């Protein structure tokens, strides 16, 4: 009778130091401090500005922008697009974007540009000066163009002397232009590093206009217009075309290449002939107005603000009347280009001097925020805007 022998597999006993090492963590665990939570991921500039939106609208006592009631719901795309524009205009600096947004909302509360679209402006002062056209591309996308026809100015004293009235007219034209973008129907955000699909083209026509005359009324009106509209309508211009520009002025645009950022220069397109515009806007060339190389109706058939019958006959005085548009166009673009270059801290050309941007947190007036001399951190200041490429040249 055989007996089974139980075979035991020898197990190596742990060494004393290993046992101690294994036991040490268990013993020390209760005494060790709790593991700190990982740091929270910082939000994006857009999410941060969205979080501040309720406080912003409360501070401004106004929540409407470009006909849209702003919402702090991140799923409300129209609001997000508007916030993105204010961020882009300030290089994604949330603090500066907030200051500009507050100023824009306060200005809208005071002026009510939506209501201005329904008001009538004096035909003798503004007839034929501004139009809006919309052009459909083959892919179904639309291009909105605003036109400033400076040769239509009949009496610069009448048109520009009342700065408040002129700025209101420009705001009404701008508001009407923005309405054609249909931001309320936006379903996609602006790409972080791509082109903004919610922009329009601007055309300045200088037919029969001289660039060498100055006028105090024009100077005041254009400076106020630049400061107000750049504050209230950021990042709404994709390209700007200067058409029928005298060849003698080509030196000015050439000189700007040494002072402005490449992205800014790409937005400027001086053209000697209005008909050349169709070569620049090839996707909508056929539908452009006939004056600009297209086969569409005259620009004068485009959309414009409501105009009333003149309350009094415009003052004209021979050659002085013929120079109205000349001084208007000269001063407006000289001021605009000077403002752009000053934000980039570039040298100053004598002909493009004398622009003092206003601050974002100044109280609004009928024509925009008032100027202060000691504010160094607002959205228009030189230091904060050095190197700014997006949105630095906007509607004027």
PDB file of C-alpha atoms in Angstrom, residues 150-361:
ATOM      1  CA  UNK A 150     -17.279 111.227 -52.280  1.00  0.00           C
ATOM      2  CA  UNK A 151     -17.889 112.886 -55.621  1.00  0.00           C
ATOM      3  CA  UNK A 152     -21.537 113.144 -54.587  1.00  0.00           C
ATOM      4  CA  UNK A 153     -20.865 115.635 -51.802  1.00  0.00           C
ATOM      5  CA  UNK A 154     -22.464 118.859 -53.014  1.00  0.00           C
ATOM      6  CA  UNK A 155     -21.708 121.154 -50.104  1.00  0.00           C
ATOM      7  CA  UNK A 156     -19.164 120.088 -47.536  1.00  0.00           C
ATOM      8  CA  UNK A 157     -20.227 122.788 -45.088  1.00  0.00           C
ATOM      9  CA  UNK A 158     -23.765 121.469 -45.092  1.00  0.00           C
ATOM     10  CA  UNK A 159     -22.687 117.813 -44.976  1.00  0.00           C
ATOM     11  CA  UNK A 160     -19.925 117.998 -42.384  1.00  0.00           C
ATOM     12  CA  UNK A 161     -20.527 121.062 -40.207  1.00  0.00           C
ATOM     13  CA  UNK A 162     -22.936 119.242 -37.884  1.00  0.00           C
ATOM     14  CA  UNK A 163     -20.622 116.483 -36.646  1.00  0.00           C
ATOM     15  CA  UNK A 164     -23.333 114.781 -34.618  1.00  0.00           C
ATOM     16  CA  UNK A 165     -25.650 114.560 -37.615  1.00  0.00           C
ATOM     17  CA  UNK A 166     -22.904 113.239 -39.890  1.00  0.00           C
ATOM     18  CA  UNK A 167     -21.885 110.539 -37.406  1.00  0.00           C
ATOM     19  CA  UNK A 168     -25.506 109.497 -37.009  1.00  0.00           C
ATOM     20  CA  UNK A 169     -25.852 109.204 -40.776  1.00  0.00           C
ATOM     21  CA  UNK A 170     -22.723 107.064 -40.991  1.00  0.00           C
ATOM     22  CA  UNK A 171     -23.962 104.929 -38.089  1.00  0.00           C
ATOM     23  CA  UNK A 172     -27.291 104.420 -39.860  1.00  0.00           C
ATOM     24  CA  UNK A 173     -25.496 103.350 -43.050  1.00  0.00           C
ATOM     25  CA  UNK A 174     -23.244 101.059 -41.046  1.00  0.00           C
ATOM     26  CA  UNK A 175     -26.161  99.538 -39.160  1.00  0.00           C
ATOM     27  CA  UNK A 176     -28.010  98.919 -42.403  1.00  0.00           C
ATOM     28  CA  UNK A 177     -24.899  97.226 -43.794  1.00  0.00           C
ATOM     29  CA  UNK A 178     -24.551  94.941 -40.777  1.00  0.00           C
ATOM     30  CA  UNK A 179     -28.168  93.891 -41.146  1.00  0.00           C
ATOM     31  CA  UNK A 180     -27.297  92.465 -44.572  1.00  0.00           C
ATOM     32  CA  UNK A 181     -24.824  90.063 -42.913  1.00  0.00           C
ATOM     33  CA  UNK A 182     -27.754  88.333 -41.150  1.00  0.00           C
ATOM     34  CA  UNK A 183     -25.750  87.644 -38.007  1.00  0.00           C
ATOM     35  CA  UNK A 184     -28.949  86.583 -36.280  1.00  0.00           C
ATOM     36  CA  UNK A 185     -28.903  83.477 -38.499  1.00  0.00           C
ATOM     37  CA  UNK A 186     -25.266  82.561 -37.798  1.00  0.00           C
ATOM     38  CA  UNK A 187     -24.780  78.853 -37.112  1.00  0.00           C
ATOM     39  CA  UNK A 188     -20.985  78.602 -37.039  1.00  0.00           C
ATOM     40  CA  UNK A 189     -18.324  80.324 -34.972  1.00  0.00           C
ATOM     41  CA  UNK A 190     -15.499  82.306 -36.532  1.00  0.00           C
ATOM     42  CA  UNK A 191     -12.538  79.920 -37.016  1.00  0.00           C
ATOM     43  CA  UNK A 192      -9.747  80.503 -34.507  1.00  0.00           C
ATOM     44  CA  UNK A 193      -7.138  81.007 -37.200  1.00  0.00           C
ATOM     45  CA  UNK A 194      -9.241  81.272 -40.319  1.00  0.00           C
ATOM     46  CA  UNK A 195     -11.024  83.997 -42.233  1.00  0.00           C
ATOM     47  CA  UNK A 196     -14.027  85.670 -40.659  1.00  0.00           C
ATOM     48  CA  UNK A 197     -17.065  84.832 -42.826  1.00  0.00           C
ATOM     49  CA  UNK A 198     -19.130  87.586 -41.217  1.00  0.00           C
ATOM     50  CA  UNK A 199     -17.526  90.603 -42.858  1.00  0.00           C
ATOM     51  CA  UNK A 200     -18.151  92.963 -45.754  1.00  0.00           C
ATOM     52  CA  UNK A 201     -16.176  94.871 -48.377  1.00  0.00           C
ATOM     53  CA  UNK A 202     -15.843  98.650 -48.386  1.00  0.00           C
ATOM     54  CA  UNK A 203     -15.259 100.820 -51.446  1.00  0.00           C
ATOM     55  CA  UNK A 204     -14.250 104.496 -51.426  1.00  0.00           C
ATOM     56  CA  UNK A 205     -14.721 106.218 -54.775  1.00  0.00           C
ATOM     57  CA  UNK A 206     -12.647 109.366 -55.388  1.00  0.00           C
ATOM     58  CA  UNK A 207     -13.836 110.261 -58.873  1.00  0.00           C
ATOM     59  CA  UNK A 208     -13.076 113.985 -59.457  1.00  0.00           C
ATOM     60  CA  UNK A 209     -11.687 114.358 -55.945  1.00  0.00           C
ATOM     61  CA  UNK A 210      -8.451 116.099 -54.986  1.00  0.00           C
ATOM     62  CA  UNK A 211      -6.298 114.910 -52.084  1.00  0.00           C
ATOM     63  CA  UNK A 212      -4.681 118.252 -51.320  1.00  0.00           C
ATOM     64  CA  UNK A 213      -7.306 120.390 -49.643  1.00  0.00           C
ATOM     65  CA  UNK A 214      -8.168 120.555 -45.961  1.00  0.00           C
ATOM     66  CA  UNK A 215     -11.203 121.872 -44.105  1.00  0.00           C
ATOM     67  CA  UNK A 216     -11.894 122.146 -40.383  1.00  0.00           C
ATOM     68  CA  UNK A 217     -15.458 120.837 -40.670  1.00  0.00           C
ATOM     69  CA  UNK A 218     -14.364 117.779 -42.626  1.00  0.00           C
ATOM     70  CA  UNK A 219     -11.483 117.215 -40.230  1.00  0.00           C
ATOM     71  CA  UNK A 220     -13.740 117.225 -37.168  1.00  0.00           C
ATOM     72  CA  UNK A 221     -16.397 115.014 -38.738  1.00  0.00           C
ATOM     73  CA  UNK A 222     -13.988 112.403 -40.051  1.00  0.00           C
ATOM     74  CA  UNK A 223     -12.007 112.178 -36.824  1.00  0.00           C
ATOM     75  CA  UNK A 224     -15.193 111.645 -34.819  1.00  0.00           C
ATOM     76  CA  UNK A 225     -16.433 109.102 -37.349  1.00  0.00           C
ATOM     77  CA  UNK A 226     -13.217 107.091 -37.204  1.00  0.00           C
ATOM     78  CA  UNK A 227     -13.171 106.995 -33.423  1.00  0.00           C
ATOM     79  CA  UNK A 228     -16.842 106.149 -33.059  1.00  0.00           C
ATOM     80  CA  UNK A 229     -17.221 103.485 -35.734  1.00  0.00           C
ATOM     81  CA  UNK A 230     -13.943 101.730 -34.950  1.00  0.00           C
ATOM     82  CA  UNK A 231     -15.155 101.435 -31.362  1.00  0.00           C
ATOM     83  CA  UNK A 232     -18.726 100.394 -32.146  1.00  0.00           C
ATOM     84  CA  UNK A 233     -18.247  98.178 -35.244  1.00  0.00           C
ATOM     85  CA  UNK A 234     -15.018  96.164 -34.906  1.00  0.00           C
ATOM     86  CA  UNK A 235     -13.926  93.426 -37.310  1.00  0.00           C
ATOM     87  CA  UNK A 236     -16.605  93.998 -39.918  1.00  0.00           C
ATOM     88  CA  UNK A 237     -14.415  94.870 -42.915  1.00  0.00           C
ATOM     89  CA  UNK A 238     -12.601  92.222 -44.908  1.00  0.00           C
ATOM     90  CA  UNK A 239     -11.146  94.397 -47.697  1.00  0.00           C
ATOM     91  CA  UNK A 240     -11.066  98.092 -48.513  1.00  0.00           C
ATOM     92  CA  UNK A 241     -10.775  99.389 -52.069  1.00  0.00           C
ATOM     93  CA  UNK A 242      -9.832 102.966 -52.939  1.00  0.00           C
ATOM     94  CA  UNK A 243     -10.972 103.455 -56.541  1.00  0.00           C
ATOM     95  CA  UNK A 244     -10.386 106.271 -59.013  1.00  0.00           C
ATOM     96  CA  UNK A 245      -7.351 107.283 -56.968  1.00  0.00           C
ATOM     97  CA  UNK A 246      -5.132 109.857 -58.742  1.00  0.00           C
ATOM     98  CA  UNK A 247      -1.838 108.319 -59.786  1.00  0.00           C
ATOM     99  CA  UNK A 248       0.005 111.088 -57.991  1.00  0.00           C
ATOM    100  CA  UNK A 249      -1.223 109.603 -54.708  1.00  0.00           C
ATOM    101  CA  UNK A 250       0.297 106.183 -55.353  1.00  0.00           C
ATOM    102  CA  UNK A 251       3.339 107.276 -53.341  1.00  0.00           C
ATOM    103  CA  UNK A 252       1.208 107.483 -50.208  1.00  0.00           C
ATOM    104  CA  UNK A 253       0.040 103.879 -50.396  1.00  0.00           C
ATOM    105  CA  UNK A 254       3.545 102.749 -51.288  1.00  0.00           C
ATOM    106  CA  UNK A 255       4.965 104.537 -48.260  1.00  0.00           C
ATOM    107  CA  UNK A 256       2.467 102.855 -45.961  1.00  0.00           C
ATOM    108  CA  UNK A 257       4.069  99.484 -46.658  1.00  0.00           C
ATOM    109  CA  UNK A 258       6.982 100.587 -44.500  1.00  0.00           C
ATOM    110  CA  UNK A 259       4.766 101.509 -41.550  1.00  0.00           C
ATOM    111  CA  UNK A 260       1.841  99.078 -41.384  1.00  0.00           C
ATOM    112  CA  UNK A 261       1.622  95.386 -40.603  1.00  0.00           C
ATOM    113  CA  UNK A 262       1.451  93.084 -43.655  1.00  0.00           C
ATOM    114  CA  UNK A 263      -2.043  91.917 -42.698  1.00  0.00           C
ATOM    115  CA  UNK A 264      -3.203  95.522 -42.719  1.00  0.00           C
ATOM    116  CA  UNK A 265      -1.615  96.320 -46.058  1.00  0.00           C
ATOM    117  CA  UNK A 266      -3.391  93.300 -47.539  1.00  0.00           C
ATOM    118  CA  UNK A 267      -6.708  94.989 -46.754  1.00  0.00           C
ATOM    119  CA  UNK A 268      -5.817  98.143 -48.718  1.00  0.00           C
ATOM    120  CA  UNK A 269      -6.290  98.144 -52.489  1.00  0.00           C
ATOM    121  CA  UNK A 270      -5.771 101.484 -54.290  1.00  0.00           C
ATOM    122  CA  UNK A 271      -7.033 101.382 -57.881  1.00  0.00           C
ATOM    123  CA  UNK A 272      -6.587 104.087 -60.508  1.00  0.00           C
ATOM    124  CA  UNK A 273      -9.799 103.088 -62.280  1.00  0.00           C
ATOM    125  CA  UNK A 274     -13.177 102.166 -60.875  1.00  0.00           C
ATOM    126  CA  UNK A 275     -13.637  99.610 -63.651  1.00  0.00           C
ATOM    127  CA  UNK A 276     -10.636  97.699 -62.286  1.00  0.00           C
ATOM    128  CA  UNK A 277     -12.671  96.644 -59.277  1.00  0.00           C
ATOM    129  CA  UNK A 278     -14.147  93.748 -61.241  1.00  0.00           C
ATOM    130  CA  UNK A 279     -10.638  92.313 -61.618  1.00  0.00           C
ATOM    131  CA  UNK A 280     -10.225  92.345 -57.844  1.00  0.00           C
ATOM    132  CA  UNK A 281     -13.604  90.853 -56.944  1.00  0.00           C
ATOM    133  CA  UNK A 282     -13.695  88.132 -59.567  1.00  0.00           C
ATOM    134  CA  UNK A 283     -16.190  85.869 -57.785  1.00  0.00           C
ATOM    135  CA  UNK A 284     -18.863  88.573 -58.087  1.00  0.00           C
ATOM    136  CA  UNK A 285     -17.460  90.535 -61.049  1.00  0.00           C
ATOM    137  CA  UNK A 286     -20.496  90.161 -63.302  1.00  0.00           C
ATOM    138  CA  UNK A 287     -22.940  91.458 -60.712  1.00  0.00           C
ATOM    139  CA  UNK A 288     -20.896  94.528 -59.762  1.00  0.00           C
ATOM    140  CA  UNK A 289     -22.333  97.937 -60.705  1.00  0.00           C
ATOM    141  CA  UNK A 290     -21.616  98.973 -64.275  1.00  0.00           C
ATOM    142  CA  UNK A 291     -19.456 101.861 -63.036  1.00  0.00           C
ATOM    143  CA  UNK A 292     -17.051  99.335 -61.554  1.00  0.00           C
ATOM    144  CA  UNK A 293     -16.571  96.913 -64.428  1.00  0.00           C
ATOM    145  CA  UNK A 294     -19.608  94.718 -63.824  1.00  0.00           C
ATOM    146  CA  UNK A 295     -22.856  94.123 -65.633  1.00  0.00           C
ATOM    147  CA  UNK A 296     -25.141  94.944 -62.742  1.00  0.00           C
ATOM    148  CA  UNK A 297     -27.277  98.041 -62.221  1.00  0.00           C
ATOM    149  CA  UNK A 298     -25.732 101.355 -61.212  1.00  0.00           C
ATOM    150  CA  UNK A 299     -24.496 101.656 -57.648  1.00  0.00           C
ATOM    151  CA  UNK A 300     -27.019 104.463 -57.262  1.00  0.00           C
ATOM    152  CA  UNK A 301     -29.742 101.828 -57.368  1.00  0.00           C
ATOM    153  CA  UNK A 302     -28.303 100.188 -54.275  1.00  0.00           C
ATOM    154  CA  UNK A 303     -29.769 100.250 -50.805  1.00  0.00           C
ATOM    155  CA  UNK A 304     -29.285 103.409 -48.759  1.00  0.00           C
ATOM    156  CA  UNK A 305     -30.583 105.176 -45.674  1.00  0.00           C
ATOM    157  CA  UNK A 306     -33.916 106.967 -45.730  1.00  0.00           C
ATOM    158  CA  UNK A 307     -33.600 110.478 -47.134  1.00  0.00           C
ATOM    159  CA  UNK A 308     -36.028 113.324 -46.615  1.00  0.00           C
ATOM    160  CA  UNK A 309     -36.637 116.272 -48.845  1.00  0.00           C
ATOM    161  CA  UNK A 310     -34.207 119.133 -48.116  1.00  0.00           C
ATOM    162  CA  UNK A 311     -35.369 121.620 -45.519  1.00  0.00           C
ATOM    163  CA  UNK A 312     -33.440 124.394 -47.224  1.00  0.00           C
ATOM    164  CA  UNK A 313     -31.477 124.911 -50.384  1.00  0.00           C
ATOM    165  CA  UNK A 314     -27.819 123.867 -50.000  1.00  0.00           C
ATOM    166  CA  UNK A 315     -25.285 126.687 -50.014  1.00  0.00           C
ATOM    167  CA  UNK A 316     -23.157 126.579 -53.135  1.00  0.00           C
ATOM    168  CA  UNK A 317     -20.577 129.050 -54.267  1.00  0.00           C
ATOM    169  CA  UNK A 318     -19.060 128.236 -57.625  1.00  0.00           C
ATOM    170  CA  UNK A 319     -15.686 126.535 -57.291  1.00  0.00           C
ATOM    171  CA  UNK A 320     -16.188 126.099 -53.557  1.00  0.00           C
ATOM    172  CA  UNK A 321     -19.048 123.677 -54.217  1.00  0.00           C
ATOM    173  CA  UNK A 322     -16.883 121.670 -56.588  1.00  0.00           C
ATOM    174  CA  UNK A 323     -14.280 121.161 -53.866  1.00  0.00           C
ATOM    175  CA  UNK A 324     -16.673 119.679 -51.309  1.00  0.00           C
ATOM    176  CA  UNK A 325     -15.940 116.037 -52.071  1.00  0.00           C
ATOM    177  CA  UNK A 326     -12.251 116.745 -52.532  1.00  0.00           C
ATOM    178  CA  UNK A 327     -11.737 117.878 -48.962  1.00  0.00           C
ATOM    179  CA  UNK A 328     -14.076 115.226 -47.569  1.00  0.00           C
ATOM    180  CA  UNK A 329     -12.234 112.304 -49.109  1.00  0.00           C
ATOM    181  CA  UNK A 330      -8.775 113.726 -48.470  1.00  0.00           C
ATOM    182  CA  UNK A 331      -9.359 114.301 -44.801  1.00  0.00           C
ATOM    183  CA  UNK A 332     -11.238 111.096 -44.028  1.00  0.00           C
ATOM    184  CA  UNK A 333      -8.614 108.746 -45.376  1.00  0.00           C
ATOM    185  CA  UNK A 334      -5.719 110.841 -44.098  1.00  0.00           C
ATOM    186  CA  UNK A 335      -7.219 110.621 -40.611  1.00  0.00           C
ATOM    187  CA  UNK A 336      -7.947 106.906 -40.966  1.00  0.00           C
ATOM    188  CA  UNK A 337      -4.454 106.019 -42.105  1.00  0.00           C
ATOM    189  CA  UNK A 338      -2.901 108.164 -39.398  1.00  0.00           C
ATOM    190  CA  UNK A 339      -5.011 106.441 -36.749  1.00  0.00           C
ATOM    191  CA  UNK A 340      -3.931 103.048 -38.020  1.00  0.00           C
ATOM    192  CA  UNK A 341      -0.264 103.870 -38.046  1.00  0.00           C
ATOM    193  CA  UNK A 342      -0.379 105.481 -34.599  1.00  0.00           C
ATOM    194  CA  UNK A 343      -1.726 102.216 -33.164  1.00  0.00           C
ATOM    195  CA  UNK A 344       1.325 100.448 -34.562  1.00  0.00           C
ATOM    196  CA  UNK A 345       3.703 103.131 -33.204  1.00  0.00           C
ATOM    197  CA  UNK A 346       5.026 103.890 -36.671  1.00  0.00           C
ATOM    198  CA  UNK A 347       6.665 107.128 -37.899  1.00  0.00           C
ATOM    199  CA  UNK A 348       4.283 109.884 -38.925  1.00  0.00           C
ATOM    200  CA  UNK A 349       3.964 111.368 -42.379  1.00  0.00           C
ATOM    201  CA  UNK A 350       3.053 115.078 -42.312  1.00  0.00           C
ATOM    202  CA  UNK A 351      -0.011 114.579 -44.509  1.00  0.00           C
ATOM    203  CA  UNK A 352      -1.376 111.796 -42.270  1.00  0.00           C
ATOM    204  CA  UNK A 353      -0.963 113.429 -38.886  1.00  0.00           C
ATOM    205  CA  UNK A 354      -3.270 114.559 -36.104  1.00  0.00           C
ATOM    206  CA  UNK A 355      -5.411 111.690 -34.877  1.00  0.00           C
ATOM    207  CA  UNK A 356      -6.161 111.238 -31.185  1.00  0.00           C
ATOM    208  CA  UNK A 357      -7.991 107.961 -30.470  1.00  0.00           C
ATOM    209  CA  UNK A 358     -10.545 108.039 -27.716  1.00  0.00           C
ATOM    210  CA  UNK A 359     -10.650 105.647 -24.807  1.00  0.00           C
ATOM    211  CA  UNK A 360     -12.928 102.675 -24.402  1.00  0.00           C
ATOM    212  CA  UNK A 361     -14.043 103.408 -20.851  1.00  0.00           C
TER     213      UNK A 361
END
